Amino acid sequence: MDIRVDTVRKEFSLYPALNDVSLEVKSSELIALLGPSGSGKTTLLRLIAGLELPTAGRIFFGDEDASGKTVQERNVGFVFQAYALFRNMTVLDNISFGLKVRPRSTRPPNAEIRRRAMELLDLVQLTGLEKRFPQQLSGGQRQRVALARALAIEPRVLLLDEPFGALDAQVRKELRKWLREIHDRTGHTTVFVTHDQEEALELADRLVVMSQGKIEQVGTPDEVYDRPNSPFVFSFIGESSSIPVAVENRELWSGGRAIGLPAPADAPGEATLFFRPHDVELVEDGVGAALAGVVAASRRVGGTRRVELEVGGNPNRVEIDLPFDHPAGERTRIAFRPKRWRVFPGKV
Amino acid sequence: MYDEEVIYDSRRLVPPEEHTRPTTERPWVRRTLIGIAVVFMGLVLVLPLLLVFVEAFRKGAETYFAAFSDRNSQSAITLTLLVAAIAVPLNLVFGVAAAWCVAKYEFWGKSFLITLIDLPFSVSPVVSGMVYVLLFGAQSALGPILKANHIEIIFAVPGIVLATIFVTFPFIARELIPLMEDQGSVDEEAALSLGATGWQTFTRVTLPNIKWGLLYGVLLCNARAMGEFGAVSVVSGHIRGKTTTMPLDIEILYNEYNFTAAFAIASLLAMLALVTLVFKTILEFRFGDELAGTRRH
Amino acid sequence: MKPSVIPGFGLTFGYTILYLSLLVLIPIAGLFLKAATTPWPQIVRIATAPRTINALEISFGSSLIAALVNVLFGVIVAWVLVRYKFPGRRILDAIVDLPFALPTAVAGIALSTLYAPKGWIGSLFSDKGPLWQWWHAQTWLPFGLEQFSLNFKIAYTPTGIVIALIFVGLPFIVRTVQPVLEEFEQELEEAAATLGANRWQTIAKVILPRLTPALLTGFALAFARAVGEYGSVIFIAGNLPNISEIAPVLIVIKLEEFDQAGAAVIAGIMLIISFAMLLVVNLIQAWARRRFGNV
């Protein structure tokens, strides 16, 4: 089931939480909504589920306009951040809840409900825990019960709000892999919200990067990482360094020197150069055009050495990464050129 | 938990095409429930309160004020104020001391002590008064000794004071214990480490921290002290002009079919109740964070 | 005591114990001494006297009915106060505490007047009240409908007792349910909705079960208070022996007759039944807490 969000707008009493957002999710796709808190990603997810009603715009499930449908009618599987398991029910009752509340005409017989719930328990690898109460489970187990409960209603789409947010790092990594496997096995169209870029990059087929109620960029993890289309996306995804530059004569200039990088467009004026700290090559200082700066601080982070440079009197230091045993780490002045970079017009 | 958007606002018009939010009810259900609640509370709580004032003024303001010029009623008002003036300060000191030792220390038998403090809440006021009759009454072991020394407790003011203290002593302690437990001892430890004495720590650090909770407890304690009926009734002996407090005076007047006077005295206590509720609401509204016991009794 | 740097333990603890001993422990011990020194046959005779049994039945029975009525309406009131915004909500919220603040004698005479056959509400149910008098005058009605009337006494009957106990107990239910509703995670309701549950199913299967422990607490508090209630009941009850005489009234009567043993025995029975009920409720709560976490 594909999902189409068509210029949806959501206003809470004073501020717009979502500003004319459009998005298409393909069938069986695993898509991540990524952004800082307050970017509107959770609001978008809740709008798709029908937990919020849009101020304007429409939402389609396949060819069907779902905008006027209640959350009950939309038949979505929703996994909440804190799981929202019913603590007065056992694991089995939690999973079968969605089937048990169906009207008599569409409700499967009790034995069938039980069979399906047990099957799902098996799928989420919790066989044998059906009689436990949610409080008797670990965080990771609760998360899996929540997923099984959402899958039990045979949802048209699966929506997850910060599914791993409440778990510690180790469990989070395991569950990530496991969610990917489940998705590949069941083939549900899945949208999940996260503020953890590593999670999004590793798990999702496509990323939707959001900021301040707008979609900044949609693309595969590689596209978004390698070709960020805005300063926000560049600095939000992965490590980044930036430095103000000037565009002149189809070249980039910093502190009155050309730095040996061609300007992508020929609009002269102020601009900002973005690059990844690890994606630089060192050059001999004074030989050829490059960025050069005085080492202000240097510290080792695992296998690399992170060096902070003061380049041409800029107030913000520029960071680059070197192998930790690189001889340049001892120098007081380093010259370098980014290997891959992007220039965005204006000061950022 | 429920932000402004989520709470249903009956004044905001909901467009008919907009379907109901998943976490609230249909408009007609909401209106019905609000209606039931308002009517129920109106019948059970508001109507009796209203009736007190209507009955008090039924025969005009003159008759109303005449009720207070009655000598017996005046002495009842005086006695009520006197009893509250003794009971409330004593319970204040007790409440602070009990809350201090329960909240700041761990000791064996603490939960038993708390249960003991709660006891008057779960005992019939009649029984509360009765225990003093059994202890000090004419038939008790102490009775003859008290009589020989011309000490009157039962059917006299001391008995009324004792019964009132018994019924009202948990109020302040109950308000302060959760509050002081929440606040912990960090502030006090800081003051002590800076060289303050124990007394300085109490007056300059603890007291300012608990002042609103203390006031809240005093309000409730005072309302109950002035209004207590059952316990006082048992020990008072109903000697008009001598051992009748305002609630007892109300009973006597009512049973003498002097309804206007009974409701006139009752209106004073009803106003006390209203003032208490207003202060209570203001305290909860303004200093809700500093009242751990909000919503608990 | 565990060691602590905070000074004043000896002083405050000593004072607390002294105060409690003088005021509570010694008098209560006196009560038990009185009951214990009463010979067994006399205890049995007092306890099994029809008037005693009737008074206890009336006390516990009407307290039970009042507490159940309050559970129903208390939940509605708490729900409305927490979930809906409407003009006058804050005032309504403040008024809930009126029974805590209004002296019981005042409540007693007000309720009695209100529900007396000539009172504002009592007259609606009385054949001689204006409503039914007017109705009887409507001779044009077919089938002799005008002769129909309600003649139902509230004041001076057990119904009146229940009314007074409803007044006294309402805040206990509202004030224990309210905080639980306020802290109820909205996500749980949303989860139920995404799973297809309609609103009624969500309330019945998800919300009410979570309210149960608080409801039990509120019920126990309201019940305990109602069993011992005196001031607000005596005026409306009429205090007819075996019909509308509650146990606390019987205790007072025994005291006035200088039958201290009789009073002590009835008080003892009341205490034992109340404590047993509270114990049961506490056990249920402890079980619920173990099972469903801290609710």
PDB file of N, CA and C in Angstrom, chain A residues 46 51 71-72 76 78 80-89 94 97-98 100-102 133 135 149-150 153, chain C residues 185-199 201-202 205-206 209-210 290-295:
ATOM      1  N   ARG A  46       1.700  11.143  12.881  1.00  0.00           N
ATOM      2  CA  ARG A  46       0.382  11.070  13.518  1.00  0.00           C
ATOM      3  C   ARG A  46      -0.735  11.470  12.567  1.00  0.00           C
ATOM      4  N   LEU A  51      -4.270  10.158  13.945  1.00  0.00           N
ATOM      5  CA  LEU A  51      -4.315  10.580  15.345  1.00  0.00           C
ATOM      6  C   LEU A  51      -4.412  12.097  15.443  1.00  0.00           C
ATOM      7  N   VAL A  71      -9.226   7.166  12.765  1.00  0.00           N
ATOM      8  CA  VAL A  71      -8.049   6.339  12.995  1.00  0.00           C
ATOM      9  C   VAL A  71      -8.425   4.855  13.002  1.00  0.00           C
ATOM     10  N   GLN A  72      -9.618   4.548  13.529  1.00  0.00           N
ATOM     11  CA  GLN A  72     -10.051   3.147  13.565  1.00  0.00           C
ATOM     12  C   GLN A  72     -10.233   2.589  12.155  1.00  0.00           C
ATOM     13  N   VAL A  76      -4.159   1.203  10.500  1.00  0.00           N
ATOM     14  CA  VAL A  76      -2.703   1.358  10.497  1.00  0.00           C
ATOM     15  C   VAL A  76      -2.136   0.695  11.741  1.00  0.00           C
ATOM     16  N   PHE A  78       0.430   1.126  14.550  1.00  0.00           N
ATOM     17  CA  PHE A  78       1.206   2.241  15.101  1.00  0.00           C
ATOM     18  C   PHE A  78       1.965   1.744  16.319  1.00  0.00           C
ATOM     19  N   PHE A  80       4.103   3.038  19.443  1.00  0.00           N
ATOM     20  CA  PHE A  80       4.345   4.301  20.147  1.00  0.00           C
ATOM     21  C   PHE A  80       5.735   4.313  20.776  1.00  0.00           C
ATOM     22  N   GLN A  81       6.199   5.524  20.990  1.00  0.00           N
ATOM     23  CA  GLN A  81       7.538   5.711  21.535  1.00  0.00           C
ATOM     24  C   GLN A  81       7.747   4.958  22.852  1.00  0.00           C
ATOM     25  N   ALA A  82       6.765   5.110  23.756  1.00  0.00           N
ATOM     26  CA  ALA A  82       6.891   4.407  25.036  1.00  0.00           C
ATOM     27  C   ALA A  82       6.086   3.112  25.006  1.00  0.00           C
ATOM     28  N   TYR A  83       5.811   2.624  23.804  1.00  0.00           N
ATOM     29  CA  TYR A  83       5.130   1.351  23.520  1.00  0.00           C
ATOM     30  C   TYR A  83       3.636   1.362  23.811  1.00  0.00           C
ATOM     31  N   ALA A  84       3.211   2.098  24.882  1.00  0.00           N
ATOM     32  CA  ALA A  84       1.790   2.171  25.213  1.00  0.00           C
ATOM     33  C   ALA A  84       1.158   0.785  25.300  1.00  0.00           C
ATOM     34  N   LEU A  85       1.852  -0.140  25.947  1.00  0.00           N
ATOM     35  CA  LEU A  85       1.242  -1.456  26.168  1.00  0.00           C
ATOM     36  C   LEU A  85       0.215  -1.340  27.276  1.00  0.00           C
ATOM     37  N   PHE A  86      -0.853  -2.143  27.184  1.00  0.00           N
ATOM     38  CA  PHE A  86      -1.876  -2.106  28.222  1.00  0.00           C
ATOM     39  C   PHE A  86      -1.394  -2.941  29.398  1.00  0.00           C
ATOM     40  N   ARG A  87      -1.160  -2.290  30.535  1.00  0.00           N
ATOM     41  CA  ARG A  87      -0.521  -3.048  31.604  1.00  0.00           C
ATOM     42  C   ARG A  87      -1.497  -3.904  32.384  1.00  0.00           C
ATOM     43  N   ASN A  88      -2.786  -3.728  32.135  1.00  0.00           N
ATOM     44  CA  ASN A  88      -3.733  -4.620  32.796  1.00  0.00           C
ATOM     45  C   ASN A  88      -3.973  -5.889  31.984  1.00  0.00           C
ATOM     46  N   MET A  89      -3.233  -6.059  30.889  1.00  0.00           N
ATOM     47  CA  MET A  89      -3.419  -7.248  30.056  1.00  0.00           C
ATOM     48  C   MET A  89      -2.094  -7.990  29.898  1.00  0.00           C
ATOM     49  N   ASN A  94      -2.617  -8.331  24.987  1.00  0.00           N
ATOM     50  CA  ASN A  94      -2.203  -7.131  24.279  1.00  0.00           C
ATOM     51  C   ASN A  94      -2.192  -7.369  22.776  1.00  0.00           C
ATOM     52  N   PHE A  97      -5.660  -7.845  21.262  1.00  0.00           N
ATOM     53  CA  PHE A  97      -6.631  -6.781  21.505  1.00  0.00           C
ATOM     54  C   PHE A  97      -7.314  -6.295  20.222  1.00  0.00           C
ATOM     55  N   GLY A  98      -6.496  -6.010  19.211  1.00  0.00           N
ATOM     56  CA  GLY A  98      -7.031  -5.443  17.970  1.00  0.00           C
ATOM     57  C   GLY A  98      -8.022  -6.364  17.275  1.00  0.00           C
ATOM     58  N   LYS A 100      -9.818  -8.717  18.993  1.00  0.00           N
ATOM     59  CA  LYS A 100     -10.957  -8.923  19.896  1.00  0.00           C
ATOM     60  C   LYS A 100     -11.947  -7.776  19.864  1.00  0.00           C
ATOM     61  N   VAL A 101     -11.488  -6.571  19.532  1.00  0.00           N
ATOM     62  CA  VAL A 101     -12.419  -5.439  19.551  1.00  0.00           C
ATOM     63  C   VAL A 101     -13.153  -5.275  18.222  1.00  0.00           C
ATOM     64  N   ARG A 102     -12.875  -6.143  17.276  1.00  0.00           N
ATOM     65  CA  ARG A 102     -13.591  -6.037  16.007  1.00  0.00           C
ATOM     66  C   ARG A 102     -15.065  -6.350  16.195  1.00  0.00           C
ATOM     67  N   PHE A 133       2.983 -10.122  32.118  1.00  0.00           N
ATOM     68  CA  PHE A 133       2.445  -8.764  32.004  1.00  0.00           C
ATOM     69  C   PHE A 133       3.567  -7.848  31.522  1.00  0.00           C
ATOM     70  N   GLN A 135       4.946  -5.261  32.569  1.00  0.00           N
ATOM     71  CA  GLN A 135       5.957  -4.808  33.541  1.00  0.00           C
ATOM     72  C   GLN A 135       7.007  -5.876  33.792  1.00  0.00           C
ATOM     73  N   ARG A 149       1.713  -6.450  18.399  1.00  0.00           N
ATOM     74  CA  ARG A 149       0.344  -5.974  18.579  1.00  0.00           C
ATOM     75  C   ARG A 149      -0.106  -5.165  17.361  1.00  0.00           C
ATOM     76  N   ALA A 150       0.820  -4.333  16.838  1.00  0.00           N
ATOM     77  CA  ALA A 150       0.469  -3.518  15.682  1.00  0.00           C
ATOM     78  C   ALA A 150       0.289  -4.391  14.439  1.00  0.00           C
ATOM     79  N   ILE A 153      -3.315  -6.651  13.569  1.00  0.00           N
ATOM     80  CA  ILE A 153      -4.533  -6.216  12.879  1.00  0.00           C
ATOM     81  C   ILE A 153      -4.340  -6.227  11.367  1.00  0.00           C
TER      82      ILE A 153
ATOM     83  N   GLU C 185      -1.692   8.150  30.467  1.00  0.00           N
ATOM     84  CA  GLU C 185      -0.983   8.379  29.216  1.00  0.00           C
ATOM     85  C   GLU C 185      -1.969   8.350  28.059  1.00  0.00           C
ATOM     86  N   GLN C 186      -1.998   9.441  27.328  1.00  0.00           N
ATOM     87  CA  GLN C 186      -2.919   9.546  26.213  1.00  0.00           C
ATOM     88  C   GLN C 186      -2.581   8.517  25.139  1.00  0.00           C
ATOM     89  N   GLU C 187      -1.298   8.149  25.091  1.00  0.00           N
ATOM     90  CA  GLU C 187      -0.872   7.174  24.087  1.00  0.00           C
ATOM     91  C   GLU C 187      -1.646   5.867  24.179  1.00  0.00           C
ATOM     92  N   LEU C 188      -2.050   5.500  25.408  1.00  0.00           N
ATOM     93  CA  LEU C 188      -2.767   4.241  25.558  1.00  0.00           C
ATOM     94  C   LEU C 188      -4.099   4.290  24.829  1.00  0.00           C
ATOM     95  N   GLU C 189      -4.769   5.423  24.925  1.00  0.00           N
ATOM     96  CA  GLU C 189      -6.042   5.566  24.221  1.00  0.00           C
ATOM     97  C   GLU C 189      -5.806   5.578  22.720  1.00  0.00           C
ATOM     98  N   GLU C 190      -4.722   6.254  22.312  1.00  0.00           N
ATOM     99  CA  GLU C 190      -4.420   6.302  20.882  1.00  0.00           C
ATOM    100  C   GLU C 190      -4.077   4.916  20.365  1.00  0.00           C
ATOM    101  N   ALA C 191      -3.327   4.173  21.197  1.00  0.00           N
ATOM    102  CA  ALA C 191      -2.965   2.818  20.781  1.00  0.00           C
ATOM    103  C   ALA C 191      -4.220   1.989  20.562  1.00  0.00           C
ATOM    104  N   ALA C 192      -5.165   2.084  21.500  1.00  0.00           N
ATOM    105  CA  ALA C 192      -6.408   1.326  21.357  1.00  0.00           C
ATOM    106  C   ALA C 192      -7.133   1.738  20.081  1.00  0.00           C
ATOM    107  N   ALA C 193      -7.139   3.037  19.800  1.00  0.00           N
ATOM    108  CA  ALA C 193      -7.835   3.519  18.604  1.00  0.00           C
ATOM    109  C   ALA C 193      -7.171   3.003  17.327  1.00  0.00           C
ATOM    110  N   THR C 194      -5.834   3.024  17.288  1.00  0.00           N
ATOM    111  CA  THR C 194      -5.172   2.528  16.068  1.00  0.00           C
ATOM    112  C   THR C 194      -5.432   1.045  15.889  1.00  0.00           C
ATOM    113  N   LEU C 195      -5.688   0.348  16.984  1.00  0.00           N
ATOM    114  CA  LEU C 195      -5.952  -1.084  16.864  1.00  0.00           C
ATOM    115  C   LEU C 195      -7.417  -1.344  16.528  1.00  0.00           C
ATOM    116  N   GLY C 196      -8.179  -0.285  16.340  1.00  0.00           N
ATOM    117  CA  GLY C 196      -9.546  -0.453  15.858  1.00  0.00           C
ATOM    118  C   GLY C 196     -10.613  -0.376  16.933  1.00  0.00           C
ATOM    119  N   ALA C 197     -10.213  -0.150  18.199  1.00  0.00           N
ATOM    120  CA  ALA C 197     -11.215  -0.114  19.252  1.00  0.00           C
ATOM    121  C   ALA C 197     -12.032   1.170  19.143  1.00  0.00           C
ATOM    122  N   ASN C 198     -13.348   1.065  19.312  1.00  0.00           N
ATOM    123  CA  ASN C 198     -14.123   2.299  19.346  1.00  0.00           C
ATOM    124  C   ASN C 198     -14.003   2.918  20.737  1.00  0.00           C
ATOM    125  N   ARG C 199     -14.572   4.111  20.874  1.00  0.00           N
ATOM    126  CA  ARG C 199     -14.357   4.865  22.100  1.00  0.00           C
ATOM    127  C   ARG C 199     -14.837   4.088  23.326  1.00  0.00           C
ATOM    128  N   GLN C 201     -15.140   0.858  23.724  1.00  0.00           N
ATOM    129  CA  GLN C 201     -14.236  -0.261  24.021  1.00  0.00           C
ATOM    130  C   GLN C 201     -12.966   0.249  24.708  1.00  0.00           C
ATOM    131  N   THR C 202     -12.469   1.400  24.244  1.00  0.00           N
ATOM    132  CA  THR C 202     -11.264   1.957  24.854  1.00  0.00           C
ATOM    133  C   THR C 202     -11.522   2.294  26.320  1.00  0.00           C
ATOM    134  N   LYS C 205     -12.130  -1.152  28.288  1.00  0.00           N
ATOM    135  CA  LYS C 205     -11.054  -2.142  28.386  1.00  0.00           C
ATOM    136  C   LYS C 205      -9.700  -1.547  28.750  1.00  0.00           C
ATOM    137  N   VAL C 206      -9.516  -0.257  28.493  1.00  0.00           N
ATOM    138  CA  VAL C 206      -8.201   0.325  28.722  1.00  0.00           C
ATOM    139  C   VAL C 206      -8.223   1.342  29.863  1.00  0.00           C
ATOM    140  N   PRO C 209     -10.045  -0.130  33.643  1.00  0.00           N
ATOM    141  CA  PRO C 209      -9.188  -1.013  34.442  1.00  0.00           C
ATOM    142  C   PRO C 209      -8.067  -0.268  35.156  1.00  0.00           C
ATOM    143  N   ARG C 210      -7.550   0.794  34.509  1.00  0.00           N
ATOM    144  CA  ARG C 210      -6.473   1.542  35.144  1.00  0.00           C
ATOM    145  C   ARG C 210      -6.985   2.394  36.289  1.00  0.00           C
ATOM    146  N   ARG C 290       1.296  -5.103  42.458  1.00  0.00           N
ATOM    147  CA  ARG C 290       2.286  -6.107  42.056  1.00  0.00           C
ATOM    148  C   ARG C 290       2.077  -6.488  40.604  1.00  0.00           C
ATOM    149  N   ARG C 291       0.816  -6.604  40.250  1.00  0.00           N
ATOM    150  CA  ARG C 291       0.475  -7.126  38.940  1.00  0.00           C
ATOM    151  C   ARG C 291       0.658  -6.089  37.836  1.00  0.00           C
ATOM    152  N   PHE C 292       0.143  -4.908  38.064  1.00  0.00           N
ATOM    153  CA  PHE C 292       0.098  -3.915  36.987  1.00  0.00           C
ATOM    154  C   PHE C 292       1.100  -2.795  37.181  1.00  0.00           C
ATOM    155  N   GLY C 293       2.041  -2.975  38.097  1.00  0.00           N
ATOM    156  CA  GLY C 293       2.998  -1.909  38.319  1.00  0.00           C
ATOM    157  C   GLY C 293       2.371  -0.851  39.195  1.00  0.00           C
ATOM    158  N   ASN C 294       3.130   0.194  39.449  1.00  0.00           N
ATOM    159  CA  ASN C 294       2.668   1.209  40.373  1.00  0.00           C
ATOM    160  C   ASN C 294       1.596   2.071  39.732  1.00  0.00           C
ATOM    161  N   VAL C 295       0.361   1.781  40.064  1.00  0.00           N
ATOM    162  CA  VAL C 295      -0.712   2.556  39.442  1.00  0.00           C
ATOM    163  C   VAL C 295      -1.430   3.446  40.433  1.00  0.00           C
TER     164      VAL C 295
END
